[in-house]
Short mmCIF file of C-alpha atoms in Angstrom, two decimals:
data_model
loop_
_atom_site.label_atom_id
_atom_site.label_comp_id
_atom_site.label_asym_id
_atom_site.label_seq_id
_atom_site.Cartn_x
_atom_site.Cartn_y
_atom_site.Cartn_z
CA MET A 1 139.63 147.17 69.36
CA ALA A 2 138.05 147.63 72.34
CA ALA A 3 134.92 146.70 70.86
CA GLU A 4 136.25 143.80 70.24
CA LYS A 5 138.07 142.93 73.22
CA GLY A 6 134.80 144.04 75.11
CA ALA A 7 132.71 141.83 73.52
CA PRO A 8 133.78 138.45 75.28
CA ASN A 9 133.56 140.57 78.55
CA GLY A 10 129.88 141.43 77.21
CA ASP A 11 129.22 137.72 76.59
CA LEU A 12 130.67 136.30 79.67
CA GLY A 13 128.44 138.76 81.42
CA ALA A 14 125.35 137.32 79.32
CA ALA A 15 126.04 134.19 80.50
CA ARG A 16 126.89 134.70 83.91
CA GLU A 17 123.41 136.64 83.57
CA GLU A 18 121.64 133.65 82.41
CA GLY A 19 122.08 131.07 85.52
CA PRO A 20 123.57 128.20 86.48
CA GLY A 21 125.25 125.72 84.08
CA PRO A 22 123.78 122.53 82.71
CA GLY A 23 125.08 120.51 85.69
CA ALA A 24 122.83 122.23 88.12
CA SER A 25 119.84 122.11 85.67
CA ARG A 26 120.53 118.42 85.68
CA LEU A 27 120.55 117.91 89.39
CA ARG A 28 117.62 120.23 89.58
CA GLY A 29 115.12 118.11 87.29
CA CYS A 30 116.72 114.92 88.96
CA LEU A 31 115.25 116.15 92.48
CA ARG A 32 112.04 117.73 90.55
CA ALA A 33 111.98 114.11 89.34
CA ASN A 34 112.10 112.05 92.34
CA LEU A 35 110.87 114.43 94.74
CA LEU A 36 107.88 112.31 95.78
CA VAL A 37 110.38 109.25 96.67
CA LEU A 38 112.84 111.53 98.49
CA LEU A 39 109.86 112.54 100.46
CA THR A 40 108.53 109.25 101.22
CA VAL A 41 112.03 108.12 102.66
CA ALA A 42 112.15 111.48 104.48
CA GLY A 43 108.77 110.07 105.75
CA VAL A 44 110.34 106.90 107.19
CA LEU A 45 113.20 108.29 108.77
CA ALA A 46 111.32 111.06 110.31
CA GLY A 47 108.99 108.24 111.65
CA VAL A 48 111.87 106.39 113.08
CA ALA A 49 113.17 109.71 114.78
CA VAL A 50 109.75 110.90 115.90
CA GLY A 51 108.85 107.33 117.91
CA LEU A 52 112.06 107.24 118.94
CA GLY A 53 111.59 110.32 120.72
CA VAL A 54 108.44 110.38 121.98
CA ARG A 55 109.37 107.03 123.60
CA GLN A 56 112.26 109.11 125.62
CA MET A 57 109.61 111.45 127.11
CA PRO A 58 109.66 110.69 131.00
CA ARG A 59 105.47 110.94 130.82
CA GLU A 60 104.67 107.27 128.79
CA LEU A 61 101.58 107.72 126.83
CA SER A 62 98.59 105.80 127.09
CA ALA A 63 96.43 103.77 124.36
CA THR A 64 94.12 106.80 123.79
CA HIS A 65 97.17 109.31 123.34
CA VAL A 66 98.99 106.59 121.18
CA LEU A 67 95.56 105.99 119.00
CA TYR A 68 95.45 109.77 118.46
CA PHE A 69 99.40 110.13 117.83
CA SER A 70 98.84 107.55 114.81
CA PHE A 71 95.59 109.09 113.86
CA PRO A 72 97.31 110.84 110.21
CA GLY A 73 98.97 107.49 109.31
CA GLU A 74 95.45 105.55 110.15
CA LEU A 75 94.39 108.60 107.54
CA LEU A 76 96.46 107.24 104.91
CA LEU A 77 95.28 103.68 105.41
CA ARG A 78 91.70 104.42 105.10
CA LEU A 79 92.11 106.55 101.78
CA LEU A 80 94.40 103.70 100.09
CA LYS A 81 91.91 100.87 101.35
CA MET A 82 88.59 103.43 100.16
CA ILE A 83 90.41 102.92 96.77
CA ILE A 84 91.01 99.28 96.65
CA LEU A 85 87.84 97.83 95.41
CA PRO A 86 86.97 100.15 92.46
CA LEU A 87 90.57 99.76 91.45
CA VAL A 88 90.53 96.40 91.55
CA VAL A 89 87.30 95.81 89.85
CA CYS A 90 87.45 98.17 87.05
CA SER A 91 91.07 97.81 86.21
CA LEU A 92 90.78 94.12 85.45
CA VAL A 93 87.21 94.12 83.97
CA ALA A 94 88.67 96.96 81.16
CA GLY A 95 92.26 95.02 81.13
CA ALA A 96 90.48 91.63 80.31
CA ALA A 97 88.03 93.26 77.86
CA SER A 98 91.00 94.93 75.82
CA LEU A 99 93.13 91.77 75.54
CA ASP A 100 92.67 88.86 72.99
CA PRO A 101 91.84 85.72 74.98
CA ALA A 102 94.40 84.03 73.53
CA ALA A 103 97.14 86.70 74.92
CA LEU A 104 95.11 87.18 77.97
CA GLY A 105 95.55 83.48 78.66
CA ARG A 106 99.20 83.45 77.83
CA LEU A 107 100.06 86.52 79.94
CA GLY A 108 97.56 84.89 83.00
CA GLY A 109 99.77 81.95 82.31
CA TRP A 110 103.13 83.24 82.47
CA ALA A 111 102.23 85.49 85.40
CA MET A 112 100.98 82.31 87.32
CA LEU A 113 104.19 80.57 86.61
CA PHE A 114 106.26 83.34 87.62
CA PHE A 115 104.57 84.05 90.71
CA LEU A 116 104.63 80.07 91.99
CA LEU A 117 107.99 79.48 91.26
CA THR A 118 109.39 82.69 93.14
CA THR A 119 107.26 81.80 95.62
CA LEU A 120 108.96 78.44 95.62
CA LEU A 121 112.06 79.75 95.90
CA ALA A 122 111.27 82.24 98.65
CA SER A 123 109.96 79.35 100.99
CA SER A 124 113.29 77.51 99.69
CA ILE A 125 115.45 80.15 101.14
CA GLY A 126 113.65 80.22 104.30
CA VAL A 127 114.13 76.76 105.51
CA VAL A 128 117.70 76.63 104.21
CA LEU A 129 118.31 79.97 106.01
CA ALA A 130 116.39 78.49 109.28
CA PHE A 131 118.41 75.05 109.05
CA ILE A 132 121.68 77.34 109.00
CA VAL A 133 120.92 79.95 111.58
CA LYS A 134 118.67 77.37 113.66
CA PRO A 135 116.94 80.23 115.63
CA GLY A 136 114.83 77.85 117.77
CA GLU A 137 117.68 76.63 119.43
CA GLY A 138 118.14 78.43 123.02
CA ALA A 139 115.29 80.66 122.63
CA SER A 140 113.63 81.45 125.64
CA PRO A 141 110.91 83.96 125.23
CA PRO A 142 109.54 85.74 127.85
CA LYS A 143 105.76 84.73 129.08
CA GLN A 144 104.60 88.58 128.00
CA LEU A 145 105.70 87.78 124.89
CA GLY A 146 103.32 85.03 124.19
CA GLN A 147 100.39 86.92 125.01
CA ALA A 148 101.01 89.84 122.51
CA GLY A 149 98.41 88.91 119.98
CA GLU A 150 95.29 86.87 119.73
CA MET A 151 95.69 83.02 118.72
CA PRO A 152 94.02 82.53 115.26
CA PRO A 153 91.69 79.52 115.47
CA SER A 154 92.92 76.10 114.43
CA LYS A 155 91.88 74.84 110.96
CA ASP A 156 92.44 71.76 109.20
CA VAL A 157 94.01 71.86 105.95
CA ALA A 158 91.40 70.36 103.88
CA ASP A 159 88.78 73.03 105.24
CA SER A 160 91.07 75.80 104.68
CA PHE A 161 91.76 74.65 100.73
CA LEU A 162 87.78 74.23 100.68
CA ASP A 163 87.47 77.73 101.90
CA LEU A 164 89.76 78.96 99.40
CA ILE A 165 87.60 77.40 96.70
CA ARG A 166 84.53 78.64 98.02
CA ASN A 167 85.98 82.40 98.02
CA ILE A 168 86.85 81.98 94.27
CA PHE A 169 83.19 81.81 93.64
CA PRO A 170 81.00 84.09 95.98
CA SER A 171 77.75 83.67 96.53
CA ASN A 172 76.70 87.57 96.50
CA LEU A 173 78.97 90.33 95.10
CA VAL A 174 77.82 92.80 97.40
CA SER A 175 78.79 91.22 100.41
CA ALA A 176 82.23 89.93 98.86
CA ALA A 177 83.23 93.78 98.78
CA PHE A 178 83.57 93.36 102.71
CA ARG A 179 82.95 89.86 103.99
CA SER A 180 84.52 86.15 102.84
CA TYR A 181 83.39 83.20 103.62
CA ALA A 182 85.42 80.84 106.46
CA THR A 183 84.93 77.47 108.29
CA THR A 184 84.82 77.85 111.92
CA TYR A 185 84.30 74.73 114.41
CA GLU A 186 82.04 73.97 117.17
CA LEU A 187 82.65 71.80 119.96
CA LEU A 188 79.65 69.50 121.36
CA PRO A 189 80.18 67.81 124.87
CA ILE A 190 78.86 63.93 124.37
CA LYS A 191 78.64 61.79 127.27
CA LYS A 192 78.97 58.04 126.34
CA ASN A 193 78.23 54.89 128.63
CA LEU A 194 81.72 52.28 128.38
CA THR A 195 82.22 49.81 129.70
CA ASP A 196 85.25 48.31 131.16
CA GLU A 197 87.29 44.89 131.64
CA GLN A 198 85.04 44.22 134.86
CA GLY A 199 82.05 44.79 133.02
CA VAL A 200 81.41 48.11 134.99
CA THR A 201 79.83 50.80 132.76
CA VAL A 202 81.25 54.21 133.04
CA GLU A 203 80.46 57.35 131.77
CA ASN A 204 82.76 59.04 129.60
CA ASP A 205 82.57 63.02 128.34
CA THR A 206 84.18 63.50 125.07
CA THR A 207 83.62 66.43 122.51
CA LEU A 208 82.46 66.43 119.21
CA LYS A 209 84.11 68.97 116.39
CA VAL A 210 81.03 70.05 114.19
CA LEU A 211 81.51 72.25 111.29
CA LYS A 212 79.91 75.97 111.20
CA GLY A 213 80.65 77.78 107.93
CA GLY A 214 79.91 81.63 107.93
CA GLU A 215 80.84 85.17 106.45
CA VAL A 216 83.73 87.02 108.08
CA GLU A 217 84.76 90.35 108.26
CA GLY A 218 87.43 90.90 105.20
CA MET A 219 87.22 91.95 101.78
CA ASN A 220 86.89 88.80 99.92
CA ILE A 221 89.22 90.27 96.94
CA LEU A 222 90.26 86.85 95.24
CA GLY A 223 86.17 86.34 94.39
CA LEU A 224 86.32 89.94 92.82
CA VAL A 225 89.46 89.04 91.05
CA VAL A 226 87.94 86.16 89.36
CA PHE A 227 84.32 87.81 88.71
CA ALA A 228 86.07 90.76 87.29
CA ILE A 229 88.04 88.99 84.74
CA ALA A 230 85.53 86.51 83.87
CA PHE A 231 83.11 89.73 82.89
CA GLY A 232 85.66 91.23 81.38
CA ILE A 233 86.21 88.32 78.64
CA ALA A 234 82.34 88.30 78.34
CA LEU A 235 82.20 92.22 77.16
CA ARG A 236 84.90 91.19 74.82
CA LYS A 237 83.11 88.44 73.71
CA LEU A 238 79.72 90.75 73.10
CA GLY A 239 81.63 93.13 70.35
CA ALA A 240 80.32 96.32 69.73
CA GLU A 241 77.57 95.72 72.24
CA GLY A 242 79.90 95.72 75.33
CA GLU A 243 81.87 98.58 73.90
CA ILE A 244 79.98 101.35 75.86
CA LEU A 245 80.48 99.64 79.21
CA VAL A 246 84.19 99.00 78.25
CA LYS A 247 84.65 102.29 77.99
CA PHE A 248 82.59 102.97 81.31
CA PHE A 249 85.14 101.12 83.10
CA ASN A 250 88.24 102.82 81.22
CA SER A 251 86.96 106.13 82.37
CA PHE A 252 85.82 105.00 85.83
CA ASN A 253 89.21 103.43 86.11
CA GLU A 254 91.28 106.93 84.63
CA ALA A 255 89.62 108.58 87.52
CA THR A 256 90.34 106.32 90.11
CA MET A 257 94.07 106.83 88.90
CA VAL A 258 93.70 110.68 89.27
CA LEU A 259 92.34 110.19 93.03
CA VAL A 260 95.92 107.81 93.63
CA SER A 261 98.09 110.60 92.13
CA TRP A 262 96.59 113.17 95.01
CA ILE A 263 96.87 110.78 97.72
CA MET A 264 100.73 110.15 96.87
CA TRP A 265 101.25 112.95 97.76
CA TYR A 266 99.76 112.60 101.24
CA ALA A 267 101.80 109.24 101.56
CA PRO A 268 105.03 110.47 102.87
CA LEU A 269 103.13 112.51 106.25
CA GLY A 270 100.84 109.39 106.33
CA ILE A 271 104.04 106.70 106.73
CA MET A 272 105.37 108.65 109.19
CA PHE A 273 102.99 108.53 111.72
CA LEU A 274 102.22 104.91 111.12
CA VAL A 275 106.07 103.91 111.76
CA ALA A 276 106.40 106.28 114.60
CA GLY A 277 102.95 105.09 116.32
CA LYS A 278 104.35 101.47 115.66
CA ILE A 279 107.64 102.46 117.81
CA VAL A 280 105.53 104.23 120.39
CA GLU A 281 103.50 101.09 120.79
CA MET A 282 106.63 98.54 121.17
CA GLU A 283 106.79 97.64 125.06
CA ASP A 284 110.44 96.21 125.76
CA VAL A 285 112.58 96.60 122.37
CA VAL A 286 115.65 95.04 124.38
CA ALA A 287 113.77 91.94 125.34
CA LEU A 288 111.96 91.20 122.23
CA PHE A 289 115.32 91.39 120.39
CA THR A 290 117.34 89.51 122.87
CA SER A 291 114.68 86.33 122.86
CA LEU A 292 113.46 86.23 119.49
CA GLY A 293 116.60 88.24 117.70
CA LYS A 294 117.97 85.02 115.51
CA TYR A 295 114.34 84.68 114.14
CA ILE A 296 114.21 88.35 113.51
CA CYS A 297 117.52 88.56 111.59
CA CYS A 298 116.54 85.14 110.10
CA CYS A 299 113.53 86.96 108.67
CA PHE A 300 115.16 90.03 107.35
CA VAL A 301 118.40 88.38 106.11
CA GLY A 302 116.10 85.82 103.64
CA HIS A 303 113.77 88.88 102.52
CA ALA A 304 116.89 90.72 101.65
CA ILE A 305 118.41 87.64 99.84
CA HIS A 306 115.22 87.37 97.76
CA GLY A 307 114.41 91.20 97.06
CA LEU A 308 118.12 92.10 96.73
CA LEU A 309 119.40 89.31 94.73
CA VAL A 310 117.04 86.66 93.67
CA LEU A 311 114.49 88.48 91.93
CA PRO A 312 116.88 91.24 90.34
CA ALA A 313 118.91 88.58 88.84
CA ILE A 314 115.31 86.66 87.42
CA TYR A 315 114.57 90.42 85.79
CA PHE A 316 118.16 90.77 84.72
CA VAL A 317 118.64 87.55 82.67
CA PHE A 318 115.22 87.64 81.21
CA THR A 319 115.08 91.65 80.01
CA ARG A 320 118.91 92.59 80.16
CA LYS A 321 118.14 95.77 81.99
CA ASN A 322 119.16 97.36 85.30
CA PRO A 323 117.10 95.70 87.75
CA TYR A 324 117.95 98.23 90.58
CA ARG A 325 117.02 101.11 88.25
CA PHE A 326 113.71 99.52 88.20
CA LEU A 327 113.62 99.08 92.15
CA TRP A 328 114.40 102.84 92.17
CA GLY A 329 111.17 103.70 90.41
CA ILE A 330 109.02 101.67 92.95
CA PHE A 331 110.59 102.88 95.99
CA THR A 332 107.59 105.14 96.84
CA ALA A 333 105.22 102.13 96.66
CA LEU A 334 108.21 100.16 98.69
CA ALA A 335 108.05 102.32 101.29
CA THR A 336 104.02 102.51 101.43
CA ALA A 337 104.23 98.89 101.85
CA PHE A 338 106.69 99.09 104.64
CA GLY A 339 104.57 101.76 106.59
CA THR A 340 101.18 100.09 106.08
CA SER A 341 101.99 96.27 106.25
CA SER A 342 99.42 96.03 103.38
CA SER A 343 99.89 94.45 100.23
CA SER A 344 96.15 95.53 99.18
CA ALA A 345 96.56 99.15 100.37
CA THR A 346 99.79 99.34 98.53
CA LEU A 347 98.42 97.91 95.32
CA PRO A 348 97.27 101.92 93.81
CA LEU A 349 100.64 103.21 94.20
CA MET A 350 102.14 100.40 92.82
CA ILE A 351 100.20 100.85 89.69
CA LYS A 352 101.11 104.44 89.44
CA CYS A 353 104.86 103.70 89.96
CA VAL A 354 105.28 101.12 87.46
CA GLU A 355 103.06 102.78 84.60
CA GLU A 356 104.89 106.14 85.16
CA ASN A 357 108.78 105.47 86.24
CA ASN A 358 109.13 101.95 84.73
CA GLY A 359 107.12 102.21 81.55
CA VAL A 360 104.88 99.38 81.82
CA SER A 361 101.58 99.76 80.23
CA LYS A 362 98.36 100.19 81.31
CA HIS A 363 96.88 96.98 80.05
CA ILE A 364 99.43 94.57 82.02
CA SER A 365 100.05 96.66 84.79
CA ARG A 366 96.13 96.90 85.78
CA PHE A 367 95.97 92.98 84.69
CA ILE A 368 98.75 91.63 86.43
CA LEU A 369 99.05 93.74 89.48
CA PRO A 370 95.88 93.24 91.50
CA ILE A 371 96.28 89.56 90.75
CA GLY A 372 99.57 89.68 91.96
CA ALA A 373 98.43 91.64 95.18
CA THR A 374 96.02 88.44 95.68
CA VAL A 375 98.10 85.38 94.62
CA ASN A 376 101.72 86.29 95.10
CA MET A 377 103.22 86.15 98.84
CA ASP A 378 106.72 85.87 98.49
CA GLY A 379 107.17 87.53 101.96
CA ALA A 380 104.72 85.48 103.93
CA ALA A 381 105.92 82.19 102.33
CA LEU A 382 109.23 82.64 103.55
CA PHE A 383 108.95 83.90 106.88
CA GLN A 384 106.10 81.18 107.00
CA CYS A 385 109.00 78.74 106.70
CA VAL A 386 111.03 80.25 108.89
CA ALA A 387 108.77 79.96 111.77
CA ALA A 388 107.85 76.52 111.12
CA VAL A 389 111.29 75.09 111.56
CA PHE A 390 111.77 77.89 114.06
CA ILE A 391 108.51 76.37 116.09
CA ALA A 392 110.18 72.91 115.42
CA GLN A 393 113.32 73.78 117.02
CA LEU A 394 111.87 75.86 119.79
CA ASN A 395 110.14 72.16 120.70
CA SER A 396 113.10 69.85 120.14
CA ILE A 397 111.02 68.25 117.26
CA PRO A 398 113.53 66.75 114.04
CA LEU A 399 111.97 67.21 110.71
CA ASN A 400 112.52 64.47 108.34
CA PHE A 401 112.82 65.18 104.50
CA ILE A 402 109.10 64.44 104.18
CA GLN A 403 108.12 67.20 106.42
CA VAL A 404 110.56 69.82 104.88
CA ILE A 405 109.32 68.88 101.52
CA THR A 406 105.33 69.35 102.96
CA ILE A 407 106.33 72.88 104.77
CA LEU A 408 107.61 74.03 100.93
CA VAL A 409 104.72 72.83 99.31
CA THR A 410 102.15 74.17 101.73
CA ALA A 411 103.59 77.40 102.01
CA THR A 412 103.51 77.76 98.33
CA ALA A 413 100.33 76.57 98.23
CA SER A 414 98.78 78.77 101.22
CA SER A 415 100.25 81.93 100.49
CA VAL A 416 97.80 81.76 97.42
CA GLY A 417 94.61 83.75 98.39
CA ALA A 418 96.20 84.88 101.83
CA ALA A 419 94.69 88.12 102.72
CA GLY A 420 96.76 91.00 101.65
CA ILE A 421 96.13 92.56 105.46
CA PRO A 422 98.45 93.43 108.30
CA ALA A 423 99.03 89.78 109.89
CA GLY A 424 97.57 88.34 106.80
CA GLY A 425 100.26 85.26 107.03
CA ILE A 426 100.05 84.22 110.71
CA LEU A 427 96.57 83.14 109.11
CA THR A 428 98.07 80.28 107.07
CA LEU A 429 100.88 79.51 109.29
CA ALA A 430 98.52 77.31 111.49
CA ILE A 431 97.68 75.50 108.36
CA ILE A 432 101.44 74.49 107.60
CA LEU A 433 101.96 73.48 111.47
CA GLU A 434 98.65 71.30 111.19
CA ALA A 435 100.26 69.60 108.00
CA VAL A 436 103.40 68.58 109.55
CA GLY A 437 101.92 67.99 112.90
CA LEU A 438 103.85 70.95 115.07
CA PRO A 439 101.95 72.60 117.95
CA THR A 440 99.83 75.38 117.03
CA ASN A 441 100.15 76.87 120.54
CA ASP A 442 103.74 78.49 119.90
CA ILE A 443 101.97 80.72 116.91
CA SER A 444 101.81 83.36 119.81
CA LEU A 445 105.38 83.80 119.68
CA ILE A 446 105.25 84.45 116.37
CA LEU A 447 102.22 86.88 116.79
CA ALA A 448 104.78 88.89 119.45
CA VAL A 449 107.39 90.06 116.75
CA ASP A 450 104.95 89.72 113.83
CA TRP A 451 104.40 94.11 113.74
CA LEU A 452 108.04 94.05 112.42
CA VAL A 453 108.50 90.95 110.29
CA ASP A 454 105.44 91.68 108.38
CA ARG A 455 106.44 94.98 107.14
CA THR A 456 109.64 93.10 105.17
CA CYS A 457 107.15 90.47 104.23
CA THR A 458 104.76 93.19 102.59
CA VAL A 459 107.68 94.86 100.77
CA LEU A 460 108.94 91.69 99.28
CA ASN A 461 105.13 90.81 98.18
CA VAL A 462 104.94 94.06 96.35
CA GLU A 463 108.12 93.97 94.85
CA GLY A 464 107.39 90.77 93.27
CA ASP A 465 104.26 91.74 91.97
CA ALA A 466 106.30 94.67 90.30
CA PHE A 467 108.93 92.70 89.01
CA GLY A 468 106.17 90.10 87.69
CA ALA A 469 104.78 93.26 85.66
CA GLY A 470 107.85 94.50 84.44
CA LEU A 471 109.05 90.61 82.98
CA LEU A 472 105.77 90.43 81.23
CA GLN A 473 106.33 94.12 79.88
CA ALA A 474 109.50 92.90 78.38
CA TYR A 475 108.08 89.81 77.23
CA THR A 476 104.71 91.41 75.48
CA GLU A 477 107.29 94.02 73.63
CA ARG A 478 109.57 90.92 72.36
CA THR A 479 106.44 88.92 71.14
CA GLU A 480 105.10 92.39 69.00
CA GLY A 481 108.51 92.94 67.64
CA ARG A 482 108.85 89.27 66.82
CA MET A 483 105.16 89.64 65.35
CA GLU A 484 105.84 92.69 63.37
CA ALA A 485 109.03 91.31 61.57
CA GLU A 486 107.40 88.28 60.53
CA GLU A 487 104.34 90.56 59.21
CA LEU A 488 107.48 92.39 57.27
CA MET A 489 109.62 89.24 55.82
CA GLU A 490 105.55 88.52 54.44
CA ILE A 491 105.11 92.05 52.76
CA LYS A 492 108.90 91.73 51.44
CA THR A 493 107.93 88.23 50.16
CA ASP A 494 104.71 89.32 48.49
CA VAL A 495 106.87 92.29 46.86
CA ALA A 496 109.54 89.49 45.55
CA ASP A 497 106.53 87.42 44.29
CA GLY A 498 105.24 90.50 42.39
CA VAL A 499 108.94 91.54 40.53
CA LYS A 500 109.08 87.91 39.65
CA GLY A 501 105.98 88.28 37.74
CA VAL A 502 107.04 91.41 36.11
CA HIS A 503 107.50 89.74 32.79
CA THR A 504 104.06 88.14 32.62
CA GLU A 505 101.41 90.56 34.14
CA GLU A 506 100.26 93.63 32.43
CA GLY A 507 99.85 96.56 34.29
CA SER A 508 101.54 95.71 37.44
CA PRO A 509 102.28 98.84 39.48
CA LEU A 510 105.96 97.55 39.90
CA ILE A 511 106.40 98.22 36.20
CA LYS A 512 108.09 101.64 35.19
CA ARG A 513 107.17 102.35 31.48
CA GLY A 514 110.65 103.91 30.11
CA GLY A 515 114.04 104.74 31.43
CA PRO A 516 117.22 102.37 31.57
CA PRO A 517 117.07 98.96 33.59
CA ARG A 518 117.06 99.64 37.59
CA LEU A 519 117.88 97.34 40.41
CA VAL A 520 115.43 96.38 43.00
CA ARG A 521 116.94 95.39 46.21
CA ILE A 522 114.73 92.46 47.99
CA ASN A 523 115.93 90.73 51.27
CA SER A 524 119.85 92.11 50.75
CA CYS A 525 119.29 90.31 47.55
CA GLU A 526 119.70 92.33 44.09
CA LYS A 527 117.37 91.41 41.03
CA GLU A 528 117.52 93.10 38.00
CA SER A 529 114.28 93.98 35.96
CA VAL A 530 114.21 95.26 32.73
CA MET A 531 111.52 98.46 32.76
#
């Protein structure tokens, strides 16, 4: 009896020695699975706190001290940019070579349609918000804000699109890894002798604008993307002869992703110093938000609407899955996008996140995401539309319906091939202003706050890329399921035909000698055959 009573106490003691219950184990597993995400969030918050703390120091830091302070963040940017070239080329070559040409064209077509429509939606949201909020009315930015950055050179719309086409077909692949083509202008003075109404010859000094094209610093990622896809298709056409080279690119790609996984663990520290360094660099936050606060808030609200409502709604409608769980899976990449302000630099981490956390297959993520990082710029298109309306309102220039449509179309088209680098959207803003006849000098006002707005632009850009990959994964699974169902129906039909011909065909494997008659179930219909 004593032994019987003591048994439960012994079991209870053993249970206590086993450790925590299932709830604590589940919590520990959740923390372990999301450790990198939590560290990244902590890095962003710590960066804001450290930056504000350093700003409160009695002694102001010099430019050299700020550079030293931001060095760990600069190191993260250099590591990510180091990976871009081998990752983009190898992943696209391997992806294009592993896909059937019909599937390649179908996936590429759906991806481009998704990117185009979402960019057009983002542009529309930007224009509507700018007309509702009216950020340019009553705005009077201080003069020092207008000198916050160097003005980008003004360029004609036709020349900009011709440069885009030239960069699609680079003349030198080696130089395309670090240089791209851009049209520049040279103003030549010309003296003309004109005759006035009284017949007196008067000298008139004019200038002639001469086009001068040349290479400028900056990776031509669009040309590399096009070449890598074409090269991958060519390798697939070779068949067995190209398998060795395809395996090489696959191995190179896998090794690159191992490097990315190592860099990911350094990302929280680098992001902390990137954010802190930018906060320390700010001159007068109060004056900045007082003068351009409506413009900044308009951009932020537009990015939030598109990123938290529109894109998740599209994903949910087509996949019937929780879009916010998908967003949590790529949170590390989104935080890196906020810290680095570069969609190209975020590409390695984005590929890693969508594959490991959201279940996107490699042949989709490594084919679609590099293309999206080049041609999909939802955040940039939205901010450019807000900026164009803001500048028009600032100068009291009314915009008619045709000009609004021109802003939408030009912002959507010019975002394709825009540089995935910090302040890349500013370079294409001049194209939009030129297209609708707005003054380009006011771009300097946008440059004053671009360091802040560009971060949410980049977050929205990479989020759109990830959702595009998730939608294509769902589409591929649905298509493969449909093909498997069709093949299964064909097999069932063949089996049914064989059973029907059981009385006439000798030696059929479906004929079982001896035994009672049995029923064969085919396509939910019972058929009796005499065995």
